[in-house]
Structure formats: C-alpha cells, structure tokens
Amino acid sequence: MFRLGELFSGPGGLARGAINADIGNDNFRIVHAWANDYDESTCETYRNNICRNNPGSVICGDVRQLKISPDNLADIDALAFGFPCNDFSTVGEQRGFDGTYGPLYTYGVRALTAFNPQWFLAENVSGLSSANGGNAFPKILADLRAAGYRIYPHKYKFEEYGVPQSRHRIIIIGIRDDLEFEFRPPAPTTPDPKDYVTVEKVFNRPMPADVSNNEMPRMTQKVIDRLNHILPGHNAFNSRLPKELQLNVKGAKISQIYRRLDPHKPSYTVTGSGGGGTHIYHYSEPRALTNRERARLQTFPDDYKFVGTRENVRRQIGMAVPCHGAQLIFEAIMRTFAGIEYASVPCNISFDNTIEIQQNAINIKDVTQERLIG
C-alpha cells in the first residue's frame, strides 16, 4: 500500500485517479495521506470527494508557508504534485522561472528530500519543455534527479488514453535510486484517431436529474446570434459572420475564440478561462458548456461535486488532471512495483540516468538544498 501526499492538489483529479487505480492485487493500492492547495473552495471539493472522513488531512494555504516535514505531515510512500503551470503554458507569455509560479516546483523537491518516498509523479503542461529558452526543463529534471530519483519524463496525449479531450501534458515519474524498478509509460489505449472518445459520445450519455454543477451559463443575445453562425468545429475567425457579429480584433487571431466543439472528435483543451469568447461551446446548442459538461471532458464522474462559485468551479475543472488518464498512469506505477508486465512505450523525452548524470545530480543537489534551506 502506498500512502500518497499531494502538493498543488487542485480539486482531486490526480487523487481520484490514484485511489481508483486497481491492478487486481490489494497489496498494491494507493491511499490518501494528505494534500495541500491554496484555494479554500478547491480544498473543500477535495475533502468532500477524496477524504470526507478525514477533512483535516487537507491543508489549505500557500505552499510557501507550509511546513513540509514529517513533524508536521503524515509519513508518505509516494508524492504527487502538479506544480502550477501558468508560467510554463504556451497560451500567453511564457515567463518560466521569472514568473510567480515557475519556482514552485522546488517545493516538490523539498518534499522529496524531507520524506524520501518510494516514488513520485510530477505533472505540468507540454510548454514546460520550451520555457526559459528551453533551459527550465533540464534544470527541473536535474533537481528531481538530485533528490535521489531515477526519472522517467514522458509527454502524454490524453486523447490517446480514452480521454475525450485533446490534452497534452508532461508527466515525470521518479523512482528512488535504491529501488530496483524501471518505469515504462503505459501504451496508449486508443492510439488510432478513429477510436478516440468523442464529445458526442460523452454528451449523449443521459445527465442525472439531480446532478450538481450543471447550471446553464448566461449568454447574451449577441453571443447566441454569433454562435448560430458558427459551424461545429469552427471559430469566430473562420466562419462567415455578419458584419455586426464580427470581432474587432487586430493581429493574431486565436482559434479558440468562440470555437464550437466538433461532435465527432475529442474536445480541444479544457482550461480554467472563460472570458472573451474562451468558454468551450456546444456543437449543437448556441451556448457555452456547463461546468458538469466540462467535468465530463475531464473524466470526473457525475457524482463528483465541486464546491465554489460558478467561475471558481470552472477554474478548478480546467486546472485538473483528467481522472481516467491519471488512473492509467498510477496503475502502470503499481504494476512496475508488483512486477507485473503491461503494454508500454519508451519515454518520448530523453533524460540520462547514468552514473555521470548521477554525479552531476549530486553536485546540483548540494546547491538545491542550499537554495531550499535559504
């Protein structure tokens, strides 16, 4: 059994995948130990769905003020941290280490050093690999390696894993150096585009009458009229809109603006934004999606209740990791430790775990620890 600690936990996408991971052997399960996030509504969502009987195990507060120590937090065998991606995202300005959120991954390194868990999972956007002119990613990998872990970075395309959404994320698995296990990313379960789970399939599933977070969004008549002129799969810039409905935009034209879903494909990436035409728009109705529909695209079950205002819940859902995709990765980790073979693929991001790199990592570790302590 692996006791899981989690930093930057969000509403529980990773946690839901972890506690539901099942390889048919009860000796290999993942159980919640503790979690931390800075937003109270997000923490309450996590408590209500992941650890209702142990609400005190979710610590709400800025990770920079959290005492990351066995004296303050329960011991763990595994760590998960989807460190904030705002400064690494390809949407907008990439500030990387120079931004507010870029350095926060170091608190994951601090937890690894403090608790020495058997393995970890770290998650971030695919834009991480190019942040800071391509220099941020090798530094992050080196710091994680320096904490005493062999690392296995891989870019996952979640639509290839049965998630009804085109969502590409870098996930780094680390296994402690003294443990003789080698992780391999699980092979895609739906590698052929013809097998992708489409939004039509997801939305055709009946919605329970008492389902939460399914309030219809408020739409102005002008937006409704605009959407009525946009075909499924199209946006405000590649559609023939009457002059009075056209957008007065100069320069770059973002394809996500008033973009309607294509019913025969997975959704485009669900984000936490929503203003200025960046809501996700239904393919057959002239409206934005409800939060429950967005949650379905993130593979949250319909009985997963989100706490907070409509806008807050939208952000929670958009920042989460798809539960189903996370579960498949956690199951691959457990099979690795159980010695069970599974369909896998090579890591598609190269990183050398050799002795030479290990020596370099030791040198980096000294610097890293000095920075964290300081």
Short mmCIF file of C-alpha atoms in Angstrom, two decimals:
data_model
loop_
_atom_site.label_atom_id
_atom_site.label_comp_id
_atom_site.label_asym_id
_atom_site.label_seq_id
_atom_site.Cartn_x
_atom_site.Cartn_y
_atom_site.Cartn_z
CA MET A 1 0.00 0.00 0.00
CA PHE A 2 1.29 3.44 -0.92
CA ARG A 3 0.37 6.42 1.25
CA LEU A 4 0.10 9.43 -1.06
CA GLY A 5 0.92 13.03 -0.22
CA GLU A 6 -0.03 15.74 -2.69
CA LEU A 7 1.05 19.32 -3.27
CA PHE A 8 -0.91 21.70 -5.55
CA SER A 9 -3.70 19.14 -5.31
CA GLY A 10 -6.43 21.07 -7.12
CA PRO A 11 -9.91 19.56 -6.87
CA GLY A 12 -8.59 15.98 -6.91
CA GLY A 13 -8.12 14.81 -10.49
CA LEU A 14 -4.84 13.08 -9.68
CA ALA A 15 -6.16 11.84 -6.34
CA ARG A 16 -9.30 10.38 -7.91
CA GLY A 17 -7.14 8.52 -10.42
CA ALA A 18 -4.83 7.32 -7.65
CA ILE A 19 -7.37 5.94 -5.20
CA ASN A 20 -9.29 4.23 -8.01
CA ALA A 21 -6.21 2.63 -9.54
CA ASP A 22 -6.60 -1.16 -9.38
CA ILE A 23 -4.29 -3.90 -10.67
CA GLY A 24 -6.21 -6.79 -9.10
CA ASN A 25 -3.87 -7.08 -6.10
CA ASP A 26 -4.95 -5.49 -2.82
CA ASN A 27 -1.34 -5.35 -1.64
CA PHE A 28 -0.80 -2.64 -4.23
CA ARG A 29 -3.20 0.21 -3.60
CA ILE A 30 -2.82 3.97 -3.23
CA VAL A 31 -4.45 5.69 -0.28
CA HIS A 32 -4.72 9.37 0.55
CA ALA A 33 -2.45 10.66 3.33
CA TRP A 34 -2.51 14.46 2.99
CA ALA A 35 -2.90 17.22 0.43
CA ASN A 36 -2.27 20.94 0.11
CA ASP A 37 -3.73 23.68 -2.08
CA TYR A 38 -4.06 27.43 -1.62
CA ASP A 39 -7.75 27.88 -2.56
CA GLU A 40 -10.37 27.11 0.08
CA SER A 41 -13.17 26.12 -2.34
CA THR A 42 -10.78 23.80 -4.16
CA CYS A 43 -9.73 22.22 -0.86
CA GLU A 44 -13.36 21.75 0.11
CA THR A 45 -14.03 20.00 -3.21
CA TYR A 46 -11.09 17.68 -2.49
CA ARG A 47 -12.27 16.97 1.06
CA ASN A 48 -15.83 16.17 0.01
CA ASN A 49 -14.80 13.75 -2.72
CA ILE A 50 -11.47 12.22 -1.71
CA CYS A 51 -11.25 12.19 2.09
CA ARG A 52 -14.65 13.01 3.55
CA ASN A 53 -13.81 11.08 6.75
CA ASN A 54 -10.51 12.87 7.23
CA PRO A 55 -11.05 16.53 6.25
CA GLY A 56 -8.18 17.74 8.41
CA SER A 57 -5.71 15.96 6.12
CA VAL A 58 -6.25 18.69 3.50
CA ILE A 59 -4.23 21.74 4.48
CA CYS A 60 -5.39 24.94 2.81
CA GLY A 61 -2.70 27.57 2.43
CA ASP A 62 0.20 28.87 0.40
CA VAL A 63 2.75 26.08 -0.11
CA ARG A 64 5.47 28.64 0.63
CA GLN A 65 4.13 28.82 4.18
CA LEU A 66 3.59 25.06 4.58
CA LYS A 67 5.95 23.24 6.93
CA ILE A 68 6.99 20.35 4.70
CA SER A 69 8.29 17.99 7.34
CA PRO A 70 7.42 14.61 8.93
CA ASP A 71 6.94 16.61 12.12
CA ASN A 72 4.00 18.41 10.53
CA LEU A 73 2.66 16.00 7.91
CA ALA A 74 1.99 12.25 7.99
CA ASP A 75 4.64 9.97 6.54
CA ILE A 76 4.17 9.02 2.88
CA ASP A 77 5.35 6.37 0.42
CA ALA A 78 4.52 8.42 -2.69
CA LEU A 79 4.21 12.06 -3.70
CA ALA A 80 2.18 13.71 -6.45
CA PHE A 81 2.49 17.34 -7.44
CA GLY A 82 1.00 19.06 -10.44
CA PHE A 83 3.00 22.22 -9.85
CA PRO A 84 1.31 25.37 -11.20
CA CYS A 85 1.69 25.70 -14.96
CA ASN A 86 0.75 29.34 -15.53
CA ASP A 87 4.30 30.47 -16.24
CA PHE A 88 5.11 27.49 -18.47
CA SER A 89 1.94 27.37 -20.60
CA THR A 90 2.16 28.01 -24.34
CA VAL A 91 -1.02 30.09 -24.02
CA GLY A 92 0.10 33.65 -23.39
CA GLU A 93 3.53 34.79 -22.21
CA GLN A 94 5.93 32.09 -21.03
CA ARG A 95 7.67 33.58 -18.00
CA GLY A 96 9.05 30.30 -16.65
CA PHE A 97 11.39 30.76 -13.69
CA ASP A 98 10.94 34.53 -13.92
CA GLY A 99 7.23 34.29 -13.13
CA THR A 100 5.36 33.94 -9.86
CA TYR A 101 4.63 30.24 -10.31
CA GLY A 102 7.73 28.92 -12.09
CA PRO A 103 9.85 28.32 -8.95
CA LEU A 104 7.09 26.47 -7.09
CA TYR A 105 8.27 23.07 -8.33
CA THR A 106 11.08 23.40 -5.76
CA TYR A 107 8.55 22.65 -3.02
CA GLY A 108 8.06 19.25 -4.61
CA VAL A 109 11.84 18.79 -4.42
CA ARG A 110 11.70 19.86 -0.78
CA ALA A 111 9.03 17.21 -0.06
CA LEU A 112 11.09 14.52 -1.78
CA THR A 113 14.09 15.44 0.35
CA ALA A 114 12.05 15.57 3.55
CA PHE A 115 10.03 12.36 3.13
CA ASN A 116 12.15 10.24 0.76
CA PRO A 117 9.06 8.48 -0.71
CA GLN A 118 9.46 5.42 -2.91
CA TRP A 119 8.17 7.22 -6.00
CA PHE A 120 6.66 10.45 -7.22
CA LEU A 121 4.53 11.79 -10.05
CA ALA A 122 5.01 15.38 -11.22
CA GLU A 123 2.76 16.96 -13.87
CA ASN A 124 2.91 20.09 -15.99
CA VAL A 125 1.95 21.48 -19.39
CA SER A 126 3.80 20.45 -22.54
CA GLY A 127 5.07 24.04 -22.84
CA LEU A 128 7.36 23.29 -19.89
CA SER A 129 9.92 21.83 -22.30
CA SER A 130 10.44 25.18 -24.06
CA ALA A 131 10.16 27.59 -21.13
CA ASN A 132 13.07 29.95 -20.45
CA GLY A 133 14.50 29.30 -23.88
CA GLY A 134 14.47 25.56 -23.22
CA ASN A 135 16.58 25.90 -20.07
CA ALA A 136 13.89 25.46 -17.41
CA PHE A 137 13.01 21.85 -18.16
CA PRO A 138 16.56 20.40 -17.90
CA LYS A 139 17.01 22.31 -14.63
CA ILE A 140 13.78 20.88 -13.20
CA LEU A 141 14.75 17.36 -14.28
CA ALA A 142 18.21 17.75 -12.79
CA ASP A 143 16.78 18.96 -9.47
CA LEU A 144 14.39 16.00 -9.31
CA ARG A 145 17.26 13.64 -10.17
CA ALA A 146 19.40 15.29 -7.50
CA ALA A 147 16.76 14.49 -4.88
CA GLY A 148 17.75 10.83 -5.31
CA TYR A 149 15.41 9.53 -8.02
CA ARG A 150 15.71 7.94 -11.44
CA ILE A 151 13.30 9.91 -13.56
CA TYR A 152 11.08 8.99 -16.50
CA PRO A 153 9.63 12.06 -18.27
CA HIS A 154 7.00 11.48 -20.94
CA LYS A 155 4.64 13.67 -22.94
CA TYR A 156 1.16 12.14 -22.81
CA LYS A 157 -1.55 12.89 -25.35
CA PHE A 158 -4.58 12.08 -23.26
CA GLU A 159 -6.90 11.62 -26.24
CA GLU A 160 -4.77 8.50 -26.90
CA TYR A 161 -5.76 7.18 -23.46
CA GLY A 162 -9.54 7.26 -23.74
CA VAL A 163 -9.96 10.86 -22.54
CA PRO A 164 -12.47 12.82 -24.67
CA GLN A 165 -10.15 15.80 -24.89
CA SER A 166 -7.01 16.82 -26.74
CA ARG A 167 -4.86 17.50 -23.69
CA HIS A 168 -1.08 17.16 -23.84
CA ARG A 169 0.87 17.10 -20.61
CA ILE A 170 4.38 16.24 -19.45
CA ILE A 171 4.34 13.75 -16.59
CA ILE A 172 7.53 12.83 -14.79
CA ILE A 173 7.68 9.60 -12.80
CA GLY A 174 10.51 9.22 -10.33
CA ILE A 175 11.62 6.02 -8.57
CA ARG A 176 14.01 6.20 -5.64
CA ASP A 177 17.58 5.26 -6.55
CA ASP A 178 17.86 2.37 -4.10
CA LEU A 179 14.81 0.58 -5.55
CA GLU A 180 15.39 -1.77 -8.48
CA PHE A 181 12.38 -0.88 -10.57
CA GLU A 182 12.31 0.67 -14.03
CA PHE A 183 9.15 2.52 -15.05
CA ARG A 184 7.79 2.48 -18.59
CA PRO A 185 4.93 4.75 -19.72
CA PRO A 186 1.73 2.77 -20.35
CA ALA A 187 0.92 2.27 -24.01
CA PRO A 188 -1.96 4.33 -25.40
CA THR A 189 -5.30 2.57 -25.12
CA THR A 190 -6.88 4.47 -28.03
CA PRO A 191 -3.92 5.25 -30.32
CA ASP A 192 -5.95 5.37 -33.53
CA PRO A 193 -7.93 8.61 -34.06
CA LYS A 194 -10.92 6.56 -35.20
CA ASP A 195 -11.06 5.11 -31.68
CA TYR A 196 -10.89 8.46 -29.86
CA VAL A 197 -13.73 9.11 -27.43
CA THR A 198 -15.76 11.91 -29.00
CA VAL A 199 -17.64 14.71 -27.26
CA GLU A 200 -20.86 13.46 -28.85
CA LYS A 201 -20.41 10.09 -27.14
CA VAL A 202 -19.78 11.80 -23.81
CA PHE A 203 -22.68 14.25 -24.04
CA ASN A 204 -25.15 11.68 -25.34
CA ARG A 205 -24.89 9.89 -22.01
CA PRO A 206 -28.00 10.89 -20.02
CA MET A 207 -27.39 13.51 -17.35
CA PRO A 208 -28.79 12.55 -13.92
CA ALA A 209 -31.70 14.76 -12.90
CA ASP A 210 -30.09 15.69 -9.57
CA VAL A 211 -26.57 16.23 -10.89
CA SER A 212 -24.67 19.18 -9.43
CA ASN A 213 -22.71 21.96 -11.17
CA ASN A 214 -24.90 21.80 -14.27
CA GLU A 215 -26.37 25.30 -14.31
CA MET A 216 -26.78 26.73 -17.80
CA PRO A 217 -24.39 29.62 -18.49
CA ARG A 218 -25.80 33.09 -19.02
CA MET A 219 -25.49 34.08 -22.68
CA THR A 220 -26.16 37.46 -24.27
CA GLN A 221 -28.32 37.55 -27.37
CA LYS A 222 -25.37 38.78 -29.41
CA VAL A 223 -23.27 35.78 -28.42
CA ILE A 224 -26.17 33.44 -29.19
CA ASP A 225 -26.58 35.04 -32.61
CA ARG A 226 -22.83 34.75 -33.25
CA LEU A 227 -22.75 31.07 -32.30
CA ASN A 228 -25.70 30.37 -34.59
CA HIS A 229 -23.46 31.45 -37.48
CA ILE A 230 -20.52 29.25 -36.43
CA LEU A 231 -20.44 25.63 -37.58
CA PRO A 232 -19.31 22.78 -35.31
CA GLY A 233 -15.52 22.70 -35.15
CA HIS A 234 -15.22 26.32 -36.37
CA ASN A 235 -14.49 29.58 -34.60
CA ALA A 236 -15.25 33.29 -34.90
CA PHE A 237 -12.48 33.86 -37.44
CA ASN A 238 -13.05 31.06 -39.94
CA SER A 239 -16.83 31.48 -40.09
CA ARG A 240 -18.93 33.77 -42.24
CA LEU A 241 -20.31 36.16 -39.68
CA PRO A 242 -22.49 39.17 -40.48
CA LYS A 243 -20.55 42.39 -40.05
CA GLU A 244 -22.37 43.29 -36.83
CA LEU A 245 -21.30 39.96 -35.27
CA GLN A 246 -17.66 40.03 -36.34
CA LEU A 247 -14.95 40.59 -33.75
CA ASN A 248 -12.91 43.75 -33.95
CA VAL A 249 -9.55 42.06 -33.42
CA LYS A 250 -6.23 43.12 -34.89
CA GLY A 251 -3.12 41.00 -35.10
CA ALA A 252 -3.14 37.33 -34.04
CA LYS A 253 -6.48 35.60 -34.20
CA ILE A 254 -6.76 32.83 -31.62
CA SER A 255 -8.53 29.74 -32.92
CA GLN A 256 -10.19 29.07 -29.55
CA ILE A 257 -12.28 32.27 -29.65
CA TYR A 258 -15.96 31.27 -29.89
CA ARG A 259 -14.87 27.86 -31.10
CA ARG A 260 -17.60 25.26 -31.14
CA LEU A 261 -16.85 21.63 -30.47
CA ASP A 262 -16.72 19.09 -33.25
CA PRO A 263 -19.09 16.29 -32.16
CA HIS A 264 -17.02 13.64 -33.96
CA LYS A 265 -13.73 14.48 -32.25
CA PRO A 266 -12.43 14.87 -28.72
CA SER A 267 -12.76 18.33 -27.24
CA TYR A 268 -10.00 20.85 -27.52
CA THR A 269 -8.15 21.52 -24.26
CA VAL A 270 -10.33 22.40 -21.28
CA THR A 271 -8.83 25.39 -19.46
CA GLY A 272 -9.80 27.46 -16.45
CA SER A 273 -10.50 30.56 -18.53
CA GLY A 274 -13.85 31.70 -19.83
CA GLY A 275 -13.91 35.40 -20.69
CA GLY A 276 -13.70 36.98 -24.10
CA GLY A 277 -15.12 34.04 -26.01
CA THR A 278 -12.83 31.42 -24.48
CA HIS A 279 -15.56 29.27 -23.00
CA ILE A 280 -15.94 25.90 -24.67
CA TYR A 281 -19.03 25.99 -26.87
CA HIS A 282 -21.54 23.24 -27.54
CA TYR A 283 -21.68 21.78 -31.03
CA SER A 284 -25.46 21.71 -31.41
CA GLU A 285 -26.73 24.37 -28.99
CA PRO A 286 -25.71 28.06 -29.16
CA ARG A 287 -24.19 28.21 -25.69
CA ALA A 288 -21.11 27.59 -23.60
CA LEU A 289 -20.79 24.28 -21.80
CA THR A 290 -21.96 23.84 -18.25
CA ASN A 291 -19.36 23.03 -15.61
CA ARG A 292 -20.70 19.48 -15.43
CA GLU A 293 -20.15 19.04 -19.16
CA ARG A 294 -16.63 20.38 -18.77
CA ALA A 295 -16.09 17.95 -15.89
CA ARG A 296 -17.16 15.07 -18.12
CA LEU A 297 -14.48 16.08 -20.63
CA GLN A 298 -12.02 15.85 -17.72
CA THR A 299 -13.47 12.37 -16.92
CA PHE A 300 -14.77 13.32 -13.47
CA PRO A 301 -17.77 11.11 -12.60
CA ASP A 302 -21.18 12.79 -12.47
CA ASP A 303 -21.40 12.36 -8.68
CA TYR A 304 -18.19 14.36 -8.14
CA LYS A 305 -19.47 17.59 -6.59
CA PHE A 306 -17.46 20.77 -6.94
CA VAL A 307 -17.64 23.49 -4.28
CA GLY A 308 -17.45 27.20 -5.09
CA THR A 309 -18.88 29.86 -7.36
CA ARG A 310 -19.52 29.01 -10.99
CA GLU A 311 -16.34 30.81 -12.03
CA ASN A 312 -14.29 29.17 -9.30
CA VAL A 313 -15.55 25.71 -10.23
CA ARG A 314 -14.74 26.39 -13.87
CA ARG A 315 -11.14 27.16 -12.88
CA GLN A 316 -10.94 24.04 -10.69
CA ILE A 317 -12.06 21.81 -13.53
CA GLY A 318 -9.80 23.44 -16.07
CA MET A 319 -6.67 23.10 -13.96
CA ALA A 320 -7.25 19.44 -13.04
CA VAL A 321 -5.62 16.33 -14.47
CA PRO A 322 -8.11 14.02 -16.24
CA CYS A 323 -9.01 11.33 -13.71
CA HIS A 324 -9.04 8.47 -16.21
CA GLY A 325 -5.66 9.30 -17.69
CA ALA A 326 -4.16 9.66 -14.21
CA GLN A 327 -5.56 6.29 -13.18
CA LEU A 328 -3.88 4.51 -16.10
CA ILE A 329 -0.52 6.02 -15.17
CA PHE A 330 -0.89 5.15 -11.49
CA GLU A 331 -1.78 1.59 -12.45
CA ALA A 332 1.39 1.39 -14.53
CA ILE A 333 3.39 2.53 -11.48
CA MET A 334 1.78 -0.13 -9.29
CA ARG A 335 2.39 -2.84 -11.90
CA THR A 336 6.01 -1.75 -12.01
CA PHE A 337 6.35 -2.30 -8.25
CA ALA A 338 4.34 -5.52 -8.36
CA GLY A 339 6.49 -6.95 -11.15
CA ILE A 340 3.51 -7.31 -13.49
CA GLU A 341 4.11 -6.89 -17.21
CA TYR A 342 1.95 -4.38 -19.07
CA ALA A 343 1.77 -2.84 -22.53
CA SER A 344 4.20 0.07 -22.58
CA VAL A 345 6.09 2.51 -24.78
CA PRO A 346 9.55 4.09 -24.42
CA CYS A 347 9.76 7.52 -22.81
CA ASN A 348 9.49 10.12 -25.58
CA ILE A 349 11.54 12.67 -23.62
CA SER A 350 15.19 11.83 -23.22
CA PHE A 351 16.98 12.06 -19.91
CA ASP A 352 20.15 10.22 -18.93
CA ASN A 353 20.04 8.38 -15.60
CA THR A 354 23.68 7.17 -15.89
CA ILE A 355 26.47 7.41 -13.32
CA GLU A 356 27.86 10.56 -14.97
CA ILE A 357 24.49 12.27 -14.69
CA GLN A 358 24.16 10.93 -11.17
CA GLN A 359 27.42 12.62 -10.17
CA ASN A 360 26.26 15.86 -11.74
CA ALA A 361 22.98 15.49 -9.87
CA ILE A 362 24.86 15.10 -6.58
CA ASN A 363 26.60 18.39 -7.24
CA ILE A 364 23.27 20.02 -8.14
CA LYS A 365 21.69 18.53 -5.01
CA ASP A 366 24.04 20.45 -2.76
CA VAL A 367 23.15 23.71 -4.48
CA THR A 368 19.44 22.86 -4.49
CA GLN A 369 19.38 22.07 -0.79
CA GLU A 370 21.21 25.29 -0.01
CA ARG A 371 18.61 27.23 -2.02
CA LEU A 372 15.67 25.49 -0.33
CA ILE A 373 17.09 25.90 3.15
CA GLY A 374 17.94 29.53 2.45
#
